[in-house]
Coordinates of C-alpha atoms in Angstrom, one line a residue:
Chain N
X1 CA 103.9 108.0 85.6
X2 CA 102.7 111.5 86.2
X3 CA 102.4 114.0 83.4
X4 CA 101.4 117.5 84.4
X5 CA 100.6 119.7 81.4
X6 CA 100.4 123.4 81.8
X7 CA 98.7 123.2 85.1
X8 CA 97.6 126.5 86.8
X9 CA 95.8 126.9 90.0
X10 CA 94.5 130.4 90.9
X11 CA 93.7 131.1 94.5
X12 CA 92.8 134.5 96.0
X13 CA 96.3 135.0 97.3
X14 CA 98.4 132.6 95.2
X15 CA 99.0 131.5 91.7
X16 CA 100.5 128.2 90.6
X17 CA 101.5 129.2 87.2
X18 CA 101.7 126.9 84.1
X19 CA 103.4 123.9 85.6
X20 CA 104.8 121.4 83.1
X21 CA 106.3 118.3 84.8
X22 CA 106.8 114.7 83.6
X23 CA 107.7 112.1 86.3
X24 CA 108.7 108.8 84.7
X25 CA 107.3 105.4 85.7
X26 CA 109.1 104.1 88.8
X27 CA 111.0 107.3 89.3
X28 CA 111.6 109.0 92.6
X29 CA 111.2 112.7 91.9
X30 CA 111.6 115.6 94.3
X31 CA 109.9 118.9 94.2
X32 CA 112.1 121.4 96.1
X33 CA 111.3 124.9 97.1
X34 CA 111.1 127.2 100.1
X35 CA 108.0 127.4 102.4
X36 CA 105.1 129.0 100.5
X37 CA 106.3 128.3 97.0
X38 CA 103.3 126.1 96.2
X39 CA 104.6 122.7 96.6
X40 CA 101.8 121.2 98.7
X41 CA 99.3 123.0 96.4
X42 CA 100.7 121.2 93.4
X43 CA 100.5 117.8 95.3
X44 CA 96.9 118.5 96.2
X45 CA 96.1 119.5 92.5
X46 CA 97.6 116.2 91.4
X47 CA 95.5 114.2 93.9
X48 CA 92.3 116.2 92.8
X49 CA 91.7 117.9 96.1
X50 CA 92.1 121.3 94.6
X51 CA 90.4 122.3 91.3
X52 CA 92.9 123.4 88.6
X53 CA 92.2 126.5 86.5
X54 CA 94.1 125.4 83.4
X55 CA 95.9 122.4 82.1
X56 CA 95.6 118.6 82.6
X57 CA 96.9 115.9 84.8
X58 CA 97.7 112.4 83.4
X59 CA 98.5 109.4 85.5
X60 CA 99.9 106.3 83.8
X61 CA 98.7 107.6 80.4
X62 CA 95.1 108.4 81.5
X63 CA 93.8 112.0 81.7
X64 CA 92.5 112.1 85.4
X65 CA 91.8 115.9 85.5
X66 CA 88.1 115.5 85.8
X67 CA 88.3 112.5 88.1
X68 CA 87.2 112.7 91.7
X69 CA 90.2 112.2 94.2
X70 CA 88.9 108.8 95.3
X71 CA 89.0 107.5 91.7
X72 CA 92.6 108.4 91.1
X73 CA 94.3 105.9 93.5
X74 CA 97.0 108.2 94.5
X75 CA 98.6 107.6 97.9
X76 CA 99.6 110.7 100.0
X77 CA 101.6 111.0 103.1
X78 CA 101.7 114.3 104.8
X79 CA 104.4 115.8 107.1
X80 CA 102.0 115.6 110.1
X81 CA 101.0 112.0 109.0
X82 CA 97.2 112.9 109.4
X83 CA 96.4 109.6 111.0
X84 CA 92.8 109.1 111.9
X85 CA 92.9 109.6 115.7
X86 CA 89.7 107.6 116.4
X87 CA 90.9 104.5 114.6
X88 CA 93.5 102.0 115.7
X89 CA 96.7 101.5 113.8
X90 CA 95.2 98.5 112.0
X91 CA 92.1 100.3 111.1
X92 CA 94.1 103.2 109.8
X93 CA 96.2 100.9 107.6
X94 CA 93.2 99.1 106.2
X95 CA 91.0 102.2 105.8
X96 CA 91.3 102.3 102.1
X97 CA 90.8 98.6 101.5
X98 CA 87.0 98.9 101.9
X99 CA 86.9 101.1 98.9
X100 CA 89.7 99.8 96.8
X101 CA 89.5 96.2 97.7
X102 CA 90.0 94.9 94.2
X103 CA 93.2 96.9 93.7
X104 CA 94.5 97.0 97.2
X105 CA 97.1 94.7 98.7
X106 CA 96.1 91.0 99.6
X107 CA 96.2 90.0 103.2
X108 CA 99.6 88.3 102.6
X109 CA 101.1 91.3 100.9
X110 CA 99.7 93.6 103.7
X111 CA 101.2 91.4 106.3
X112 CA 104.5 91.6 104.5
X113 CA 104.3 95.3 104.3
X114 CA 103.5 95.6 108.0
X115 CA 106.5 93.4 108.8
X116 CA 108.8 95.4 106.4
X117 CA 107.7 98.6 108.2
X118 CA 108.2 97.0 111.6
X119 CA 104.8 98.0 112.9
X120 CA 103.3 94.6 113.6
X121 CA 103.4 95.2 117.3
X122 CA 101.5 98.4 117.1
X123 CA 98.4 97.2 115.2
X124 CA 96.0 97.2 118.1
X125 CA 97.2 100.4 119.5
X126 CA 95.7 103.9 119.1
X127 CA 97.6 106.3 117.0
X128 CA 97.8 109.1 119.6
X129 CA 100.7 107.8 121.6
X130 CA 103.0 106.6 118.8
X131 CA 106.3 108.2 118.3
X132 CA 106.9 110.4 115.2
X133 CA 108.7 107.6 113.4
X134 CA 106.1 105.1 114.2
X135 CA 103.4 107.4 113.0
X136 CA 105.2 108.0 109.7
X137 CA 105.6 104.2 109.2
X138 CA 101.8 103.8 109.8
X139 CA 101.0 106.6 107.4
X140 CA 103.2 105.0 104.8
X141 CA 101.6 101.6 105.3
X142 CA 98.2 103.2 104.9
X143 CA 99.1 104.9 101.6
X144 CA 100.8 101.8 100.2
X145 CA 98.0 99.4 101.2
X146 CA 95.8 100.6 98.4
X147 CA 98.6 99.8 96.0
X148 CA 98.6 103.4 94.6
X149 CA 99.4 104.3 91.1
X150 CA 101.7 107.0 92.4
X151 CA 102.8 108.0 95.9
X152 CA 102.9 111.6 97.0
X153 CA 105.0 112.5 100.0
X154 CA 104.6 116.0 101.5
X155 CA 107.7 116.7 103.5
X156 CA 107.5 113.3 105.2
X157 CA 110.8 113.8 107.2
X158 CA 110.7 117.4 108.3
X159 CA 108.5 116.9 111.4
X160 CA 110.6 114.0 112.7
X161 CA 113.4 114.0 115.3
X162 CA 116.8 113.4 113.7
X163 CA 117.0 109.8 114.9
X164 CA 113.8 108.9 113.2
X165 CA 114.5 111.0 110.2
X166 CA 117.4 108.8 109.1
X167 CA 115.4 105.7 109.7
X168 CA 112.5 106.8 107.6
X169 CA 114.8 108.1 104.9
X170 CA 116.4 104.7 104.6
X171 CA 113.1 103.0 104.6
X172 CA 111.8 105.2 101.8
X173 CA 114.8 104.4 99.8
X174 CA 114.4 100.6 100.4
X175 CA 110.6 100.7 99.7
X176 CA 111.2 102.6 96.5
X177 CA 113.9 100.2 95.4
X178 CA 111.6 97.2 96.0
X179 CA 108.3 98.5 94.7
X180 CA 109.6 100.7 91.9
X181 CA 106.6 102.9 92.6
X182 CA 106.4 106.4 91.0
X183 CA 107.1 108.8 93.9
X184 CA 106.8 112.5 94.0
X185 CA 108.2 113.9 97.2
X186 CA 108.0 117.6 98.3
X187 CA 110.7 118.9 100.5
X188 CA 112.8 122.0 101.2
X189 CA 115.8 120.0 102.2
X190 CA 118.3 119.4 99.5
X191 CA 120.1 116.7 101.4
X192 CA 116.9 114.6 101.3
X193 CA 116.6 115.1 97.5
X194 CA 120.2 114.1 97.1
X195 CA 119.7 110.9 99.1
X196 CA 116.5 109.8 97.6
X197 CA 115.7 111.2 94.3
X198 CA 117.0 110.8 90.7
X199 CA 115.5 114.0 89.4
X200 CA 114.2 117.1 91.0
X201 CA 112.5 120.4 90.2
X202 CA 112.8 123.7 92.0
X203 CA 109.6 125.7 92.6
X204 CA 109.5 129.4 93.6
X205 CA 106.4 131.5 94.0
X206 CA 104.3 129.0 92.0
X207 CA 106.7 128.7 89.1
X208 CA 109.2 126.0 88.2
X209 CA 112.8 127.5 88.2
X210 CA 114.7 124.5 87.0
X211 CA 114.1 120.8 86.4
X212 CA 116.9 118.3 86.0
X213 CA 118.9 115.5 87.7
X214 CA 119.7 116.2 91.2
X215 CA 123.4 116.3 90.2
X216 CA 122.6 118.8 87.6
X217 CA 120.7 121.1 90.0
X218 CA 123.4 120.8 92.6
X219 CA 126.2 121.6 90.2
X220 CA 124.7 123.6 87.4
X221 CA 122.1 126.0 88.8
X222 CA 120.2 127.9 86.2
X223 CA 119.9 131.1 88.1
X224 CA 120.7 133.0 91.3
X225 CA 117.7 131.6 93.2
X226 CA 118.5 128.0 92.5
X227 CA 122.2 128.5 93.2
X228 CA 121.3 130.1 96.6
X229 CA 118.7 127.2 97.2
X230 CA 121.2 124.4 96.6
X231 CA 123.6 125.9 99.1
X232 CA 126.0 128.0 97.0
X233 CA 126.8 130.7 99.5
X234 CA 129.4 132.5 97.2
X235 CA 127.5 133.9 94.2
X236 CA 129.1 136.8 92.4
X237 CA 128.3 139.0 89.4
X238 CA 131.2 138.2 87.0
X239 CA 132.5 139.2 83.6
X240 CA 133.3 136.0 81.9
X241 CA 135.7 135.7 79.1
X242 CA 136.5 132.2 78.0
X243 CA 138.4 130.5 80.9
X244 CA 138.5 133.6 83.1
X245 CA 135.9 135.3 85.2
X246 CA 136.5 138.8 86.6
X247 CA 134.9 139.5 89.9
X248 CA 135.7 143.0 91.1
X249 CA 139.6 143.2 90.8
X250 CA 140.0 139.4 91.1
X251 CA 140.7 137.3 88.0
X252 CA 139.4 133.8 88.6
X253 CA 140.3 130.9 86.4
X254 CA 137.2 128.8 85.4
X255 CA 136.6 125.8 83.1
X256 CA 135.1 126.9 79.8
X257 CA 131.3 127.0 80.1
X258 CA 130.9 126.1 76.4
X259 CA 130.1 129.6 75.3
X260 CA 126.7 129.8 77.0
X261 CA 126.0 133.3 78.2
X262 CA 126.7 133.7 81.9
X263 CA 127.1 136.7 84.1
X264 CA 127.4 135.0 87.5
X265 CA 129.6 132.5 89.1
X266 CA 128.8 130.4 92.2
X267 CA 131.1 128.5 94.5
X268 CA 130.1 126.1 97.4
X269 CA 131.5 127.1 100.7
X270 CA 132.8 123.6 101.3
X271 CA 134.8 123.8 98.0
X272 CA 136.9 126.7 99.3
X273 CA 140.0 125.6 101.1
X274 CA 141.5 127.8 103.8
X275 CA 145.2 127.9 104.5
X276 CA 146.2 129.4 107.8
X277 CA 149.5 131.4 108.3
X278 CA 149.3 132.3 104.6
X279 CA 150.5 128.9 103.5
X280 CA 149.8 128.2 99.9
X281 CA 148.5 125.1 98.1
X282 CA 150.8 123.2 95.7
X283 CA 148.8 124.2 92.8
X284 CA 148.0 127.9 93.5
X285 CA 145.4 128.5 90.8
X286 CA 142.7 130.7 92.2
X287 CA 144.6 131.3 95.5
X288 CA 143.9 134.6 97.2
X289 CA 145.0 136.4 100.3
X290 CA 142.2 137.4 102.7
X291 CA 141.3 138.5 106.2
X292 CA 138.8 136.6 108.5
X293 CA 136.0 138.9 109.2
X294 CA 133.5 136.7 110.9
X295 CA 133.4 133.1 112.3
X296 CA 130.0 131.4 112.5
X297 CA 130.0 128.2 114.6
X298 CA 127.4 125.6 113.6
X299 CA 128.7 122.9 116.0
X300 CA 130.3 120.3 113.9
X301 CA 131.4 122.8 111.2
X302 CA 132.1 126.5 111.0
X303 CA 131.6 129.1 108.4
X304 CA 134.3 131.7 107.9
X305 CA 133.6 134.9 106.2
X306 CA 136.8 136.0 104.5
X307 CA 137.3 139.3 102.8
X308 CA 139.4 139.2 99.7
X309 CA 139.9 142.6 98.1
X310 CA 136.6 143.9 99.4
X311 CA 134.8 140.7 98.2
X312 CA 133.4 138.4 100.9
X313 CA 133.9 134.7 100.5
X314 CA 132.2 132.1 102.7
X315 CA 134.2 129.0 103.4
X316 CA 133.2 126.0 105.5
X317 CA 135.7 124.1 107.7
X318 CA 135.3 121.3 110.1
X319 CA 135.5 122.1 113.8
X320 CA 138.6 119.8 114.0
X321 CA 140.3 121.8 111.3
X322 CA 139.4 125.0 113.1
X323 CA 140.7 123.8 116.4
X324 CA 144.0 122.6 114.9
X325 CA 144.6 125.9 113.0
X326 CA 143.6 128.2 115.9
X327 CA 142.0 130.6 113.5
X328 CA 140.7 134.0 114.8
X329 CA 139.0 137.1 113.5
X330 CA 141.4 139.4 111.7
X331 CA 143.8 136.5 110.9
X332 CA 145.3 136.7 107.4
X333 CA 144.7 133.4 105.5
X334 CA 144.9 132.2 101.9
X335 CA 141.8 130.7 100.2
X336 CA 141.9 128.5 97.2
X337 CA 139.3 126.9 95.0
X338 CA 139.6 124.6 91.9
X339 CA 138.2 125.7 88.6
X340 CA 136.0 122.6 88.7
X341 CA 134.2 124.1 91.7
X342 CA 133.2 127.2 90.0
X343 CA 129.7 127.1 88.4
X344 CA 129.0 129.9 85.9
X345 CA 125.3 130.7 85.1
Chain A
X1 CA 117.7 133.6 152.0
X2 CA 114.0 133.5 152.3
X3 CA 112.2 135.4 149.6
X4 CA 109.1 137.5 150.5
X5 CA 106.2 136.5 148.3
X6 CA 103.6 139.2 147.6
X7 CA 100.2 138.4 146.2
X8 CA 99.9 139.4 142.6
X9 CA 97.6 142.4 142.4
X10 CA 96.2 141.6 139.0
X11 CA 95.3 138.0 140.1
X12 CA 93.6 139.4 143.3
X13 CA 91.5 141.7 141.1
X14 CA 90.7 138.9 138.8
X15 CA 89.6 136.6 141.8
X16 CA 87.4 139.4 143.2
X17 CA 85.7 140.1 139.9
X18 CA 85.1 136.3 139.4
X19 CA 83.6 136.0 142.9
X20 CA 81.2 139.0 142.2
X21 CA 80.1 137.4 138.9
X22 CA 79.5 133.9 140.5
X23 CA 77.6 135.5 143.3
X24 CA 75.6 137.6 140.8
X25 CA 74.4 134.4 139.1
X26 CA 74.0 132.2 142.0
X27 CA 72.4 134.6 144.6
X28 CA 68.9 134.9 142.9
X29 CA 68.8 131.3 141.9
X30 CA 69.8 130.1 145.4
X31 CA 67.3 132.5 146.9
X32 CA 64.5 131.1 144.7
X33 CA 65.5 127.5 145.3
X34 CA 65.5 127.9 149.1
X35 CA 62.2 129.8 149.2
X36 CA 59.6 127.1 148.7
X37 CA 59.2 124.5 151.5
X38 CA 59.5 120.8 150.8
X39 CA 55.7 120.5 151.2
X40 CA 55.2 123.1 148.4
X41 CA 57.6 121.3 146.2
X42 CA 56.0 117.9 146.8
X43 CA 52.6 119.4 146.1
X44 CA 53.8 121.0 142.9
X45 CA 55.4 117.7 141.7
X46 CA 52.0 116.1 141.9
X47 CA 50.3 118.8 139.9
X48 CA 49.4 117.4 136.6
X49 CA 49.5 120.7 134.8
X50 CA 53.0 121.4 136.1
X51 CA 54.2 117.9 135.0
X52 CA 52.6 118.4 131.7
X53 CA 54.1 121.8 131.1
X54 CA 57.6 120.6 132.1
X55 CA 57.2 117.6 129.8
X56 CA 56.0 119.8 127.0
X57 CA 59.1 122.1 127.4
X58 CA 61.5 119.2 127.4
X59 CA 59.9 117.4 124.5
X60 CA 59.5 120.5 122.3
X61 CA 63.0 121.7 122.9
X62 CA 64.4 118.2 122.3
X63 CA 62.5 118.2 119.0
X64 CA 64.0 121.6 118.2
X65 CA 67.5 120.2 119.0
X66 CA 66.8 117.2 116.8
X67 CA 65.6 119.3 113.9
X68 CA 68.7 121.5 114.3
X69 CA 70.9 118.4 114.2
X70 CA 69.3 117.2 111.0
X71 CA 69.2 120.4 109.1
X72 CA 71.9 122.4 110.9
X73 CA 74.7 119.9 110.6
X74 CA 75.2 120.1 106.8
X75 CA 75.0 123.9 107.0
X76 CA 77.6 124.0 109.9
X77 CA 79.8 121.7 107.7
X78 CA 79.6 123.9 104.7
X79 CA 80.4 127.0 106.8
X80 CA 83.3 125.3 108.4
X81 CA 84.8 123.9 105.2
X82 CA 83.8 125.9 102.1
X83 CA 84.6 129.4 101.0
X84 CA 81.7 130.8 98.9
X85 CA 80.3 134.3 97.9
X86 CA 77.9 135.5 100.6
X87 CA 79.3 133.3 103.4
X88 CA 79.6 136.3 105.7
X89 CA 76.0 137.1 105.0
X90 CA 74.8 133.6 105.7
X91 CA 76.7 133.6 109.0
X92 CA 75.0 136.9 109.9
X93 CA 71.6 135.6 109.0
X94 CA 72.2 132.5 111.3
X95 CA 73.0 134.9 114.2
X96 CA 69.9 137.0 113.6
X97 CA 67.7 134.9 116.0
X98 CA 70.0 135.7 118.8
X99 CA 69.7 139.4 118.2
X100 CA 66.0 139.9 117.4
X101 CA 63.7 140.5 120.4
X102 CA 61.8 137.3 120.8
X103 CA 58.3 138.6 120.7
X104 CA 59.2 139.8 117.2
X105 CA 60.2 136.2 116.3
X106 CA 56.8 135.0 117.5
X107 CA 55.0 137.6 115.5
X108 CA 57.1 136.9 112.4
X109 CA 56.4 133.1 112.6
X110 CA 52.7 133.7 113.1
X111 CA 52.5 136.0 110.1
X112 CA 54.5 133.5 107.9
X113 CA 52.3 130.6 108.9
X114 CA 49.0 132.5 108.7
X115 CA 46.6 132.1 105.9
X116 CA 47.2 135.6 104.5
X117 CA 50.3 134.5 102.5
X118 CA 51.0 131.8 100.0
X119 CA 53.4 129.8 102.2
X120 CA 51.0 129.9 105.2
X121 CA 48.1 129.0 103.0
X122 CA 50.0 126.0 101.7
X123 CA 50.7 124.9 105.2
X124 CA 47.1 125.3 106.2
X125 CA 46.0 123.2 103.2
X126 CA 48.4 120.5 104.4
X127 CA 46.8 120.8 107.9
X128 CA 49.9 122.4 109.5
X129 CA 49.0 125.1 112.1
X130 CA 51.4 127.1 114.2
X131 CA 49.0 129.1 116.3
X132 CA 48.3 127.4 119.5
X133 CA 49.9 124.0 118.6
X134 CA 52.9 122.0 119.5
X135 CA 54.1 122.4 116.0
X136 CA 54.1 126.1 116.5
X137 CA 56.1 125.8 119.7
X138 CA 58.7 123.5 118.0
X139 CA 59.0 126.0 115.0
X140 CA 59.7 128.8 117.5
X141 CA 62.1 126.8 119.6
X142 CA 64.0 125.6 116.5
X143 CA 64.2 129.2 115.3
X144 CA 65.8 130.5 118.6
X145 CA 68.0 127.5 119.2
X146 CA 69.5 126.9 115.7
X147 CA 72.2 129.6 116.0
X148 CA 73.6 127.9 119.1
X149 CA 73.6 124.5 117.5
X150 CA 75.2 125.7 114.2
X151 CA 77.9 127.9 115.7
X152 CA 78.9 125.1 118.2
X153 CA 79.1 122.4 115.6
X154 CA 80.8 124.7 113.0
X155 CA 83.6 125.2 115.6
X156 CA 83.7 121.5 116.2
X157 CA 84.2 120.9 112.4
X158 CA 86.8 123.6 112.2
X159 CA 88.8 121.9 114.9
X160 CA 89.2 118.7 112.8
X161 CA 92.3 119.0 110.5
X162 CA 91.1 119.0 106.9
X163 CA 94.0 116.8 106.0
X164 CA 92.2 113.8 107.6
X165 CA 89.4 114.3 105.1
X166 CA 91.9 114.8 102.3
X167 CA 93.7 111.5 103.1
X168 CA 90.4 109.7 103.3
X169 CA 89.5 110.9 99.8
X170 CA 92.9 109.8 98.5
X171 CA 92.2 106.3 100.1
X172 CA 89.1 105.9 98.0
X173 CA 86.3 107.3 100.3
X174 CA 83.8 109.6 98.6
X175 CA 82.9 113.0 100.2
X176 CA 79.9 111.4 101.9
X177 CA 81.9 108.3 103.0
X178 CA 84.6 110.6 104.4
X179 CA 82.0 112.6 106.3
X180 CA 80.4 109.6 108.0
X181 CA 83.8 107.7 108.7
X182 CA 86.0 110.5 109.6
X183 CA 84.4 113.9 110.2
X184 CA 81.2 112.7 112.0
X185 CA 83.0 110.3 114.5
X186 CA 85.4 113.1 115.4
X187 CA 82.7 115.9 115.6
X188 CA 79.8 114.0 117.2
X189 CA 80.6 115.2 120.7
X190 CA 80.5 118.8 119.4
X191 CA 77.2 117.9 118.0
X192 CA 75.9 116.6 121.3
X193 CA 77.2 119.9 123.0
X194 CA 75.5 121.8 120.2
X195 CA 72.2 120.0 120.8
X196 CA 72.6 120.7 124.6
X197 CA 73.2 124.4 123.9
X198 CA 70.2 124.5 121.4
X199 CA 67.9 122.7 123.9
X200 CA 69.0 124.9 126.8
X201 CA 68.2 127.9 124.8
X202 CA 64.9 126.5 123.6
X203 CA 63.7 125.4 127.0
X204 CA 64.1 128.8 128.4
X205 CA 62.2 130.5 125.6
X206 CA 59.2 132.5 126.6
X207 CA 58.8 135.7 124.6
X208 CA 58.2 134.0 121.2
X209 CA 56.3 131.0 122.6
X210 CA 53.8 133.1 124.5
X211 CA 52.8 134.8 121.2
X212 CA 52.6 131.7 119.0
X213 CA 51.2 129.3 121.6
X214 CA 50.0 130.2 125.0
X215 CA 48.4 126.8 125.0
X216 CA 49.6 124.0 125.1
X217 CA 51.5 125.5 128.0
X218 CA 55.3 125.2 128.2
X219 CA 57.0 125.6 131.6
X220 CA 58.1 129.2 131.2
X221 CA 54.6 130.2 130.1
X222 CA 53.1 128.4 133.1
X223 CA 55.5 130.1 135.5
X224 CA 54.5 133.4 134.0
X225 CA 50.9 132.6 134.3
X226 CA 51.2 131.5 138.0
X227 CA 53.2 134.6 138.7
X228 CA 50.7 137.0 137.2
X229 CA 47.6 135.2 138.5
X230 CA 48.7 134.0 142.0
X231 CA 52.0 135.7 142.8
X232 CA 55.6 134.8 143.5
X233 CA 54.9 132.1 146.0
X234 CA 53.1 129.9 143.4
X235 CA 55.5 130.5 140.6
X236 CA 58.6 129.6 142.5
X237 CA 58.0 125.8 143.0
X238 CA 57.4 125.3 139.3
X239 CA 60.5 127.2 138.5
X240 CA 62.6 125.1 141.0
X241 CA 61.3 121.9 139.4
X242 CA 62.1 123.2 135.9
X243 CA 65.6 124.1 137.0
X244 CA 66.1 120.7 138.7
X245 CA 64.8 118.7 135.7
X246 CA 66.9 120.7 133.3
X247 CA 70.0 120.4 135.4
X248 CA 69.6 116.7 135.7
X249 CA 69.0 116.3 132.0
X250 CA 72.0 118.4 130.9
X251 CA 74.2 116.7 133.4
X252 CA 73.3 113.3 132.1
X253 CA 73.9 114.4 128.5
X254 CA 77.3 115.9 129.4
X255 CA 78.2 112.7 131.2
X256 CA 77.1 110.5 128.3
X257 CA 79.0 112.5 125.7
X258 CA 82.1 112.6 128.1
X259 CA 82.1 108.8 128.8
X260 CA 81.4 107.9 125.2
X261 CA 84.4 110.0 124.2
X262 CA 86.7 108.3 126.6
X263 CA 85.6 104.9 125.3
X264 CA 86.2 105.9 121.7

């Protein structure tokens, strides 16, 4: 378990401000945020590599704030793996056992870990010529070999080719399911958080914007920044009155938000359905007529920018849908979205 | 269709400038090397004073490089890894010996190690003398060679990703353990290069040495003495031998550091 109590880190050009975070025992927690938001800084504070200005850090119920990094038994895997280039794969993996022999894995457990990570054939090789995926597996084995109290992952997937990324993602999930280790992973990719984590926090400019379950963050963003970060491309100022939101001249039906004060609504682009040739859905709640202003091709999907009464909506459709409907700029279309897909905040 | 290829004017100018520079360095050296006859060179090689002076130059500059290694490495590490108030000042102080005219270095060291001040008096009471001693020569050569060692090794430390050290700490190694198991093995080649740079600078030192210790004679002082006493013809063979020995020594060190790296 990691408990971060009011931690601040003051650097000449950056402030990590009053971070409060509790990561439960055995939990896979993700820290999300754009580049430069202070995610890595927080990881390095937890591990003790960066002195904190205020607050305290507790690992498994012990206050480790004043402990040296080597006493904390926290494993870390960086995005660039940080393998020791002058040591073989085997020596990399067993590096920590010299210091943490009593708590580290036994030879049998280590062999099992190596087998599980499929790196047995690499043990005598140098690390320079390994593929990205292999390097990441070695880095994971090295961190796990000391049987850490918690494992910190600093964007472990972002530097990998897509083919390896999926592999390592699956591997992380399987390892966590087996070891039930407390894991804190930093990423800027919401899809990774969705796949791996139970809960997440969103960090921006050294401050936590929202903490909650991944589902909660995804569906109930607390503010404009979080909504934008979790991929809601349609965010509008709105006057909300019970089950209706007024955006410009549009009256949009929403589910009641329980009376909590909101002045924005957000809709995911994939939740907006597009009907060519002005066809209408069976249930025409929140169905509006618009004009395609822009088509952005992302390969396997496309984003359509559709103007409805001077309000721009962004809708995502698959390339198959796009080909079938033969949509073009300036076409008139109907868009529709269910009240369940509207997130007031 | 055949395309006409014109020589790039910029590259032509660059090549011409490079050729001039290489000639500028090589011409006087080649001229000097080719001047003495084989008989002169053979005779000089048997001259005990010459052998002693060259040996003195090599040993004292090697000692300076070794001292730089022992005391300069921690400083280079701190400069590469830590931010602290006055860091720029410390860096400027380290570069001072490069800028100060070297006779001034000699005078400064003589005055510090003389009996007229507390530090010098303490040294005298311990039996340490700088004036006219090997100790004095080593002090002077360390002084002029240190910046070359520290700056080279600092760059070498900076080239090692700090994350390697961070991971090592997370795996249970102390700061010292991390230095000796990670940083040192990755930076040692830089240290060898730094020692070569330091030694190269030290072996060529004349201005400061001649003030602190005319005797025991180092090779540059001997070359100067032969030149002023007997003329160019007697100075050249000593210079040729000094260049040859230094070239061989530095070549061996480079080869050693290169082959050791390819093994590691």
